[in-house]
Coordinates of C-alpha atoms in Angstrom, one line a residue:
M26 CA -1.6 5.5 -14.8
D27 CA 1.7 3.3 -13.2
F28 CA 1.4 -0.7 -13.4
S29 CA 4.7 -0.9 -11.8
S30 CA 3.2 -2.4 -8.8
V31 CA 1.0 -4.8 -10.0
A32 CA 2.2 -8.2 -10.0
V33 CA -0.2 -11.1 -11.9
L34 CA 0.0 -15.0 -12.1
C35 CA -0.9 -16.2 -15.3
L36 CA -1.6 -19.6 -15.2
G37 CA -2.0 -21.6 -18.8
D38 CA -1.4 -23.5 -21.6
V39 CA 2.6 -21.9 -22.0
M40 CA 3.9 -22.4 -26.0
L41 CA 6.7 -21.8 -27.8
D42 CA 5.7 -18.7 -31.2
R43 CA 7.6 -19.6 -33.9
F44 CA 7.9 -17.6 -36.4
L45 CA 9.7 -18.6 -39.9
Y46 CA 10.1 -15.9 -42.7
G47 CA 10.9 -16.1 -46.1
T48 CA 10.3 -15.1 -49.8
M49 CA 8.3 -17.6 -52.4
E50 CA 9.7 -17.4 -55.8
R51 CA 8.9 -21.2 -57.3
I52 CA 6.7 -23.7 -57.2
S53 CA 7.7 -27.2 -55.7
P54 CA 9.3 -29.7 -58.6
E55 CA 7.8 -32.6 -55.9
A56 CA 4.2 -31.1 -55.2
P57 CA 2.4 -28.7 -56.4
V58 CA 2.3 -25.8 -53.4
P59 CA 5.2 -23.4 -52.9
V60 CA 8.7 -23.2 -52.1
L61 CA 9.6 -20.9 -49.2
L62 CA 13.4 -19.9 -49.1
L63 CA 14.0 -18.8 -45.1
D64 CA 15.6 -16.4 -44.3
S65 CA 14.8 -15.2 -41.0
R66 CA 12.8 -16.5 -37.4
R67 CA 12.3 -15.6 -33.9
E68 CA 10.7 -17.4 -31.0
M69 CA 8.9 -16.3 -28.1
P70 CA 6.6 -17.2 -25.4
G71 CA 3.2 -17.5 -26.6
G72 CA -0.9 -18.8 -25.0
A73 CA -0.5 -17.6 -21.2
G74 CA 3.1 -16.9 -22.2
N75 CA 1.9 -14.1 -24.4
V76 CA -0.8 -13.3 -21.8
A77 CA 2.7 -12.3 -19.8
N78 CA 4.1 -10.5 -22.1
N79 CA 0.9 -8.2 -22.3
V80 CA 1.5 -7.9 -18.6
I81 CA 5.2 -6.4 -18.3
S82 CA 4.9 -4.5 -21.7
L83 CA 1.9 -2.6 -20.1
G84 CA 4.8 -1.7 -16.6
G85 CA 3.9 -4.9 -15.3
C86 CA 5.3 -8.0 -13.2
A87 CA 3.6 -11.2 -14.5
V88 CA 4.1 -14.8 -12.9
L89 CA 4.0 -17.4 -15.5
V90 CA 2.5 -20.7 -14.8
G91 CA 2.1 -23.8 -16.9
L92 CA 3.4 -27.4 -18.4
V93 CA 7.2 -26.8 -20.1
G94 CA 8.3 -30.1 -22.2
Q95 CA 12.3 -31.1 -21.9
D96 CA 13.0 -30.7 -24.9
E97 CA 14.1 -28.1 -28.1
A98 CA 11.3 -26.3 -27.7
G99 CA 11.6 -26.3 -24.2
G100 CA 14.4 -24.6 -23.4
L101 CA 14.3 -22.4 -26.0
L102 CA 11.1 -20.9 -24.3
R103 CA 12.9 -20.6 -21.3
A104 CA 15.2 -19.1 -22.6
A105 CA 13.2 -16.6 -24.2
L106 CA 11.4 -15.8 -21.0
K107 CA 14.9 -15.0 -19.3
Q108 CA 14.8 -12.0 -21.9
R109 CA 12.2 -11.0 -20.0
P110 CA 12.6 -9.8 -16.8
G111 CA 9.8 -8.7 -16.0
V112 CA 8.2 -12.0 -15.9
V113 CA 8.5 -14.7 -12.9
D114 CA 9.6 -18.5 -14.3
A115 CA 7.2 -20.4 -12.4
T116 CA 6.6 -23.2 -15.3
V117 CA 6.7 -26.4 -14.3
A118 CA 9.0 -29.1 -16.3
S119 CA 7.1 -32.0 -17.5
P120 CA 8.9 -35.6 -17.8
T121 CA 6.7 -36.9 -20.9
R122 CA 4.8 -33.8 -21.8
P123 CA 6.4 -32.3 -25.1
T124 CA 6.1 -28.4 -24.8
I125 CA 3.5 -27.0 -27.0
C126 CA 4.9 -25.5 -30.3
K127 CA 3.0 -23.2 -33.0
T128 CA 5.5 -23.2 -36.1
R129 CA 3.6 -20.4 -38.7
F130 CA 5.7 -20.0 -41.9
I131 CA 5.1 -16.7 -43.5
A132 CA 6.2 -14.7 -46.9
V133 CA 5.0 -11.1 -47.9
Q134 CA 3.7 -10.5 -44.4
Q135 CA 1.4 -13.5 -45.1
Q136 CA 0.7 -16.3 -42.4
V137 CA 1.4 -19.7 -45.8
V138 CA 1.0 -22.5 -42.9
R139 CA 0.9 -23.7 -39.1
A140 CA 2.5 -26.7 -37.7
D141 CA 1.8 -27.9 -34.3
E142 CA 2.8 -29.7 -32.0
E143 CA 1.7 -31.1 -28.8
S144 CA 0.1 -33.9 -26.9
R145 CA -3.7 -34.9 -26.8
E146 CA -3.6 -37.2 -23.6
P147 CA -5.1 -35.6 -20.3
L148 CA -3.2 -33.9 -17.6
Q149 CA -1.8 -36.4 -15.3
P150 CA -2.6 -36.0 -11.6
E151 CA 1.9 -35.7 -11.1
E152 CA 1.5 -32.8 -13.4
A153 CA -1.6 -31.3 -11.8
E154 CA -0.2 -31.6 -8.2
A155 CA 3.1 -29.7 -9.1
L156 CA 0.7 -26.6 -10.8
C157 CA -0.5 -26.0 -7.9
R158 CA 2.3 -26.8 -5.9
A159 CA 3.9 -23.7 -8.0
V160 CA 0.8 -21.5 -7.2
D161 CA 0.6 -22.2 -3.7
A162 CA 3.7 -21.1 -4.0
R163 CA 3.4 -17.4 -5.8
I164 CA -0.4 -16.3 -4.7
D165 CA 0.8 -14.3 -2.3
G166 CA 2.7 -12.0 -4.2
V167 CA 0.3 -11.2 -6.6
Q168 CA -2.8 -8.5 -6.9
A169 CA -4.5 -10.4 -9.6
V170 CA -5.0 -14.2 -11.4
V171 CA -5.3 -14.6 -15.0
V172 CA -6.3 -18.4 -16.2
S173 CA -5.4 -18.7 -19.8
D174 CA -7.2 -21.6 -21.1
Y175 CA -5.7 -23.7 -24.3
G176 CA -7.9 -26.5 -24.1
K177 CA -4.4 -28.3 -24.5
G178 CA -4.1 -29.4 -20.9
V179 CA -3.0 -27.6 -17.8
C180 CA -6.6 -25.5 -17.6
S181 CA -8.6 -29.5 -15.5
P182 CA -10.9 -29.4 -13.8
A183 CA -8.0 -29.5 -10.4
V184 CA -6.1 -26.6 -10.9
L185 CA -8.9 -24.6 -11.5
T186 CA -10.6 -25.7 -8.2
H187 CA -7.1 -25.5 -6.6
V188 CA -6.6 -21.8 -8.0
F189 CA -10.0 -20.4 -7.8
S190 CA -10.1 -21.4 -3.8
V191 CA -7.1 -20.3 -2.9
A192 CA -7.4 -16.8 -4.9
R193 CA -11.0 -16.4 -3.1
A194 CA -9.5 -17.2 0.2
R195 CA -7.3 -14.0 0.1
G196 CA -9.4 -11.8 -1.9
I197 CA -7.5 -11.7 -4.8
P198 CA -9.9 -11.5 -8.6
V199 CA -9.0 -14.1 -11.2
F200 CA -9.8 -13.5 -14.7
V201 CA -10.4 -16.3 -17.3
D202 CA -9.8 -16.7 -21.4
P203 CA -11.9 -19.5 -21.6
K204 CA -11.9 -22.6 -24.1
T205 CA -14.7 -25.2 -23.0
A206 CA -18.4 -24.2 -23.3
D207 CA -18.8 -25.4 -19.8
Y208 CA -18.5 -22.8 -17.6
T209 CA -19.1 -24.3 -14.8
Q210 CA -15.5 -25.3 -14.6
Y211 CA -14.8 -21.6 -14.5
R212 CA -17.0 -21.4 -10.6
G213 CA -15.3 -19.2 -9.0
A214 CA -13.9 -17.1 -11.5
T215 CA -14.3 -13.1 -10.7
C216 CA -14.8 -12.3 -14.6
I217 CA -14.7 -14.5 -17.7
T218 CA -13.6 -12.9 -21.5
P219 CA -15.5 -15.0 -24.5
N220 CA -15.3 -13.2 -27.2
A221 CA -18.6 -13.8 -29.3
K222 CA -18.2 -16.5 -30.7
E223 CA -17.4 -18.2 -27.5
L224 CA -20.6 -16.5 -26.2
A225 CA -22.9 -18.4 -28.6
L226 CA -21.5 -21.2 -28.0
A227 CA -21.2 -21.3 -24.5
S228 CA -24.8 -20.1 -24.0
G229 CA -26.4 -21.9 -27.0
M230 CA -28.3 -18.3 -27.9
P231 CA -27.5 -15.8 -30.7
V232 CA -24.9 -12.6 -29.5
G233 CA -25.7 -10.6 -32.9
T234 CA -27.2 -7.6 -30.3
E235 CA -26.5 -5.8 -27.6
A236 CA -29.5 -6.9 -25.9
Q237 CA -29.1 -10.5 -27.2
A238 CA -25.3 -10.5 -25.9
E239 CA -26.6 -9.3 -22.7
L240 CA -28.8 -12.3 -21.8
A241 CA -25.9 -14.4 -23.3
A242 CA -23.8 -13.0 -20.8
R243 CA -26.3 -13.3 -18.0
S244 CA -27.3 -17.2 -19.2
V245 CA -24.0 -17.9 -19.0
M246 CA -22.3 -16.1 -15.6
A247 CA -25.0 -17.3 -13.8
Q248 CA -23.5 -21.0 -14.5
A249 CA -19.9 -20.0 -13.7
D250 CA -21.2 -18.0 -10.4
A251 CA -19.1 -15.3 -11.8
A252 CA -19.5 -11.9 -11.0
A253 CA -18.7 -10.2 -14.4
I254 CA -18.5 -11.2 -18.1
L255 CA -16.3 -8.6 -20.4
A256 CA -18.0 -10.1 -24.1
T257 CA -15.2 -8.9 -26.6
R258 CA -17.4 -8.2 -29.9
S259 CA -14.5 -7.6 -33.0
E260 CA -15.9 -4.5 -34.3
K261 CA -18.6 -4.0 -31.9
G262 CA -16.4 -2.9 -28.9
M263 CA -17.1 -4.7 -25.9
M264 CA -19.9 -4.9 -23.6
L265 CA -19.5 -5.7 -19.5
I266 CA -21.9 -7.6 -17.6
R267 CA -22.0 -7.7 -14.0
R268 CA -24.4 -8.7 -11.8
D269 CA -27.1 -6.2 -10.6
A270 CA -26.4 -4.1 -13.5
P271 CA -27.3 -2.4 -16.1
A272 CA -24.8 -3.7 -18.9
L273 CA -22.0 -1.4 -20.2
S274 CA -20.9 -1.3 -23.7
V275 CA -17.6 0.8 -25.3
P276 CA -17.1 0.7 -29.2
A277 CA -14.1 -0.1 -30.9
R278 CA -12.6 3.1 -32.8
A279 CA -12.6 2.5 -36.5
R280 CA -9.1 1.3 -37.5
E281 CA -7.4 -0.7 -40.5
V282 CA -7.0 -4.1 -38.9
F283 CA -4.5 -5.6 -39.9
D284 CA -4.5 -8.3 -37.2
V285 CA -6.0 -9.9 -33.8
S286 CA -4.0 -12.8 -33.1
G287 CA -3.4 -12.2 -29.3
A288 CA -6.3 -9.0 -28.9
G289 CA -7.7 -11.4 -26.1
D290 CA -4.6 -11.5 -24.2
T291 CA -4.3 -8.7 -24.3
V292 CA -7.3 -7.3 -22.7
I293 CA -7.4 -10.2 -20.1
A294 CA -4.1 -8.6 -18.9
T295 CA -5.2 -5.4 -18.9
M296 CA -8.4 -6.2 -17.2
A297 CA -6.0 -8.2 -14.7
L298 CA -3.6 -5.3 -14.2
A299 CA -6.1 -2.7 -13.8
V300 CA -8.5 -4.3 -11.8
G301 CA -5.1 -4.9 -9.8
S302 CA -4.1 -1.7 -9.6
G303 CA -7.6 -0.6 -8.0
M304 CA -9.7 0.7 -10.6
T305 CA -13.1 -0.3 -11.3
F306 CA -14.6 -2.9 -13.6
E307 CA -15.5 0.2 -16.0
Q308 CA -12.7 1.7 -16.0
A309 CA -10.6 -1.3 -16.3
M310 CA -12.8 -2.2 -19.5
R311 CA -11.8 1.2 -21.6
V312 CA -8.1 0.3 -20.8
A313 CA -8.5 -3.1 -21.8
N314 CA -10.5 -1.1 -25.2
A315 CA -7.9 1.2 -25.7
A316 CA -4.8 -1.4 -25.8
A317 CA -7.2 -3.9 -27.8
G318 CA -7.7 -1.5 -30.8
V319 CA -3.2 -0.7 -29.9
V320 CA -2.9 -4.4 -30.8
V321 CA -4.9 -4.9 -34.0
G322 CA -2.9 -2.5 -35.5
K323 CA -0.2 -4.8 -35.1
L324 CA 0.7 -7.7 -37.1
G325 CA 1.6 -11.4 -35.8
T326 CA 0.8 -12.1 -32.2
A327 CA 1.8 -7.8 -30.6
T328 CA 1.5 -6.1 -27.4
A329 CA 0.8 -2.4 -26.6
D330 CA 3.4 -0.5 -23.9
I331 CA 1.5 1.5 -21.9
Q332 CA 2.4 5.5 -23.8
E333 CA 0.5 3.7 -26.8
V334 CA -2.0 2.9 -24.6
L335 CA -2.2 6.4 -23.2
H336 CA -2.7 8.2 -26.9
E337 CA -5.9 5.4 -27.9
L338 CA -7.1 6.2 -25.0
D339 CA -6.6 10.2 -25.7
E340 CA -8.2 8.9 -29.5
Q341 CA -10.9 7.5 -27.9
S342 CA -11.6 10.3 -25.6
G343 CA -11.2 12.8 -28.1
P344 CA -10.2 16.4 -26.9
D345 CA -11.1 17.3 -23.4
D346 CA -13.5 20.3 -24.6
V347 CA -16.8 19.5 -23.3
P348 CA -19.7 21.5 -23.9
H349 CA -20.2 25.0 -21.3
L350 CA -23.0 22.5 -18.7
L351 CA -22.7 19.2 -18.5
P352 CA -25.1 16.8 -17.1
L353 CA -24.3 15.3 -14.3
S354 CA -24.4 11.4 -15.8
A355 CA -22.7 13.1 -18.8
A356 CA -20.3 14.8 -15.9
C357 CA -19.3 11.8 -14.1
A358 CA -18.7 9.5 -17.3
Q359 CA -16.5 11.9 -18.2
V360 CA -14.5 11.6 -14.7
Q361 CA -14.0 8.2 -14.6
R362 CA -12.5 8.9 -17.8
W363 CA -9.8 10.6 -17.2
Q364 CA -9.2 8.9 -13.8
S365 CA -8.9 5.4 -15.7
R366 CA -6.3 7.3 -17.4
G367 CA -4.2 7.2 -14.2
L368 CA -5.5 11.2 -14.3
K369 CA -6.3 12.8 -10.7
V370 CA -9.9 14.9 -10.7
G371 CA -10.2 17.6 -8.7
F372 CA -13.9 19.4 -7.6
T373 CA -14.6 22.5 -6.2
N374 CA -17.8 24.4 -6.2
G375 CA -20.1 28.1 -5.7
C376 CA -21.9 30.6 -7.7
F377 CA -20.0 32.6 -9.5
D378 CA -22.0 35.2 -10.2
I379 CA -19.4 37.9 -11.2
L380 CA -16.1 37.1 -11.7
H381 CA -13.8 38.4 -10.2
P382 CA -9.6 37.9 -10.0
G383 CA -10.5 36.2 -6.1
H384 CA -12.0 33.8 -8.7
V385 CA -9.6 33.1 -11.5
G386 CA -6.8 32.6 -8.4
L387 CA -9.0 30.4 -6.8
L388 CA -9.5 27.8 -9.8
A389 CA -5.9 29.1 -11.0
E390 CA -4.7 27.4 -7.4
A391 CA -7.5 24.6 -7.8
R392 CA -6.1 23.4 -11.3
A393 CA -2.6 23.1 -9.8
A394 CA -3.6 20.4 -7.1
C395 CA -5.1 18.1 -9.6
D396 CA -5.0 17.0 -13.4
R397 CA -8.7 18.3 -14.5
L398 CA -10.5 20.1 -12.6
V399 CA -14.2 19.8 -12.2
V400 CA -16.2 23.4 -11.5
A401 CA -19.3 23.0 -9.4
L402 CA -21.9 25.9 -10.0
N403 CA -25.9 26.3 -7.8
T404 CA -28.3 27.0 -10.0
D405 CA -30.1 30.2 -10.1
A406 CA -32.9 28.7 -7.8
S407 CA -30.2 28.3 -5.2
V408 CA -28.4 30.9 -5.7
S409 CA -31.4 32.9 -5.6
R410 CA -31.6 30.8 -1.7
L411 CA -28.3 31.6 -0.8
K412 CA -27.6 35.3 -1.5
G413 CA -31.5 36.8 -1.5
P414 CA -34.1 37.1 -4.2
T415 CA -32.2 40.0 -6.3
R416 CA -29.4 37.0 -7.3
P417 CA -28.0 35.8 -9.3
V418 CA -26.7 38.6 -11.7
N419 CA -26.0 36.0 -14.3
T420 CA -28.2 32.8 -14.9
L421 CA -27.3 29.7 -14.1
A422 CA -25.9 29.5 -18.4
S423 CA -24.1 33.0 -18.9
R424 CA -22.4 31.7 -15.7
A425 CA -21.6 28.7 -17.7
R426 CA -20.3 30.0 -20.5
V427 CA -17.9 32.5 -18.7
M428 CA -16.8 29.2 -16.6
S429 CA -16.6 27.2 -19.0
A430 CA -14.1 29.8 -21.4
I431 CA -11.0 29.7 -17.9
R432 CA -8.3 28.0 -19.2
Y433 CA -8.3 26.4 -15.5
V434 CA -11.2 24.2 -16.2
D435 CA -11.8 21.7 -17.1
A436 CA -15.8 20.5 -17.0
V437 CA -18.7 22.7 -15.6
V438 CA -21.7 20.8 -13.7
S439 CA -24.2 22.7 -11.6
F440 CA -26.8 21.1 -8.5
D441 CA -29.7 22.7 -7.4
D442 CA -29.5 21.6 -3.4
D443 CA -27.9 24.3 -1.1
T444 CA -24.6 22.2 -1.3
P445 CA -23.1 20.3 -3.5
L446 CA -22.8 17.5 -1.6
E447 CA -24.5 14.7 -3.8
T448 CA -22.7 16.2 -6.7
I449 CA -19.2 15.3 -4.8
R450 CA -21.2 11.7 -4.1
T451 CA -21.4 10.8 -7.5
L452 CA -18.5 12.4 -9.2
M453 CA -16.4 11.0 -6.2
P454 CA -13.1 13.3 -7.4
D455 CA -9.7 12.6 -6.1
V456 CA -8.9 16.2 -4.5
L457 CA -11.5 18.4 -3.5
I458 CA -11.0 22.3 -3.4
K459 CA -12.3 25.6 -1.2
G460 CA -11.3 29.0 0.0
A461 CA -9.1 28.7 2.5
D462 CA -11.6 30.6 4.6
Y463 CA -13.2 27.3 5.2
A464 CA -12.1 25.3 8.2
P465 CA -11.2 22.0 7.2
E466 CA -14.4 20.2 9.1
Q467 CA -16.7 23.4 7.2
V468 CA -15.4 21.8 3.8
V469 CA -19.4 19.9 2.3
G470 CA -18.2 16.7 1.6
A471 CA -14.8 16.8 2.5
D472 CA -15.4 13.9 4.9
I473 CA -16.1 11.9 1.8
V474 CA -13.5 12.0 -0.7
L475 CA -10.6 11.9 2.4
E476 CA -12.6 8.1 3.4
K477 CA -11.6 7.0 -0.8
G478 CA -8.5 8.6 -0.2
G479 CA -8.5 11.3 -2.0
R480 CA -7.3 15.3 -0.9
L481 CA -8.6 18.2 0.8
V482 CA -6.7 21.5 -0.7
L483 CA -7.4 25.2 1.2
A484 CA -7.1 27.8 -1.8
T485 CA -5.7 30.8 -0.9
L486 CA -8.0 34.0 -1.3
A487 CA -7.1 37.0 -2.6
E488 CA -7.9 40.2 -0.8
G489 CA -10.7 42.9 -1.5
H490 CA -12.3 40.7 -4.4
S491 CA -15.9 39.6 -4.0
T492 CA -19.1 40.0 -6.2
T493 CA -21.3 41.6 -3.3
A494 CA -18.6 44.5 -3.1
T495 CA -18.4 44.5 -7.1
I496 CA -22.5 44.9 -7.4
G497 CA -22.2 47.5 -4.7
R498 CA -19.7 49.1 -7.0
I499 CA -21.6 49.6 -10.0
Q500 CA -24.5 50.3 -7.5
D501 CA -22.5 53.5 -6.9
A502 CA -22.1 54.1 -10.1

């Protein structure tokens, strides 16, 4: 996966996250409270700023739009943004509103107390207008938009209506991390990412089971006229609900959870990057699930880098060893998992009745052209129709077992038709490999793969090797 060419506009409530660390050794003589002896501190962008942190940590570029006060906290926030080369500071200065600041006092890796500084005043018309102008100035250079609503004023109806409108006009997906229970305010969003509590509150429905969560998600999806809802369900994983499509779930990998702070920011940043790079929603969900798994294993408001996410995807997927013969549905899911990790999947097919050096050479060249290779075998009935009633010599089960033992092969499927066209259409590989005895226009499925931006490889065939010749020599012996 490479998100270096993806820019995400992060609009929302920008905050300064301040952490004060110390030790507690005594109780105050003034009141029955512990005394925290401070020894270090750090400040970083929070709220929508943490979404931007996640975007750049994963290798993308972030354009940050929000309000910043003309105060000490605002100066510290802008200084922190300057230290992040991947973040474009497009924040708007407010002459009246203070910078939102959350100060956390931490001792022995535990948060003792948090002090918040913010304004409860509604967004002023001139502030809304300035935010809309900032969006307009940057929208043409991004591939996705994240609306990070913390309920602090920036995500007012006027600002939301404007950003949804300009994004829709350009075909740019908008992802919303919601705060209000009234999802009609998010009409025009592409995808909304509530957690279980937010989903229950917005829908007024139970969300304990998958069936309940799906019904609740479809209810709020209708309110918002959104294309998708991604419900994060803590230890139960994630559920993706799309219009006119079955719900899809991915489990959370069992792990020791240190802190869930900022996990929602990680999820929405990853979704925006992945979809902005061209991934499907299902692929993006799996990447986001892995990214969330990384950050909950860290203390504090953390981010995940791309290598950590790739490692987590490997851990979640397990080893690449697969059963000898995969059902087409399982093969499709495996191909999508590989592709979601940025791997190029190749496809070749044949009877492969009696494996010989020519077959091995073809498979070796095929694997060299991709990261993962799927081999589709004709079923016994299909082989008989093509080769005659005496074939195959080896059954499909035997051929699949031998094929799966070849080190160049990562998955094996079968097809009963005379051609693998429907199998190719279902799996949608990135690279289609066939022997050089075919002309490009003769290769079944080549047009489909090429139309999707894939490649056709015509592999060199070793001379003097064929299954028919091998059978002939056996019969003559």
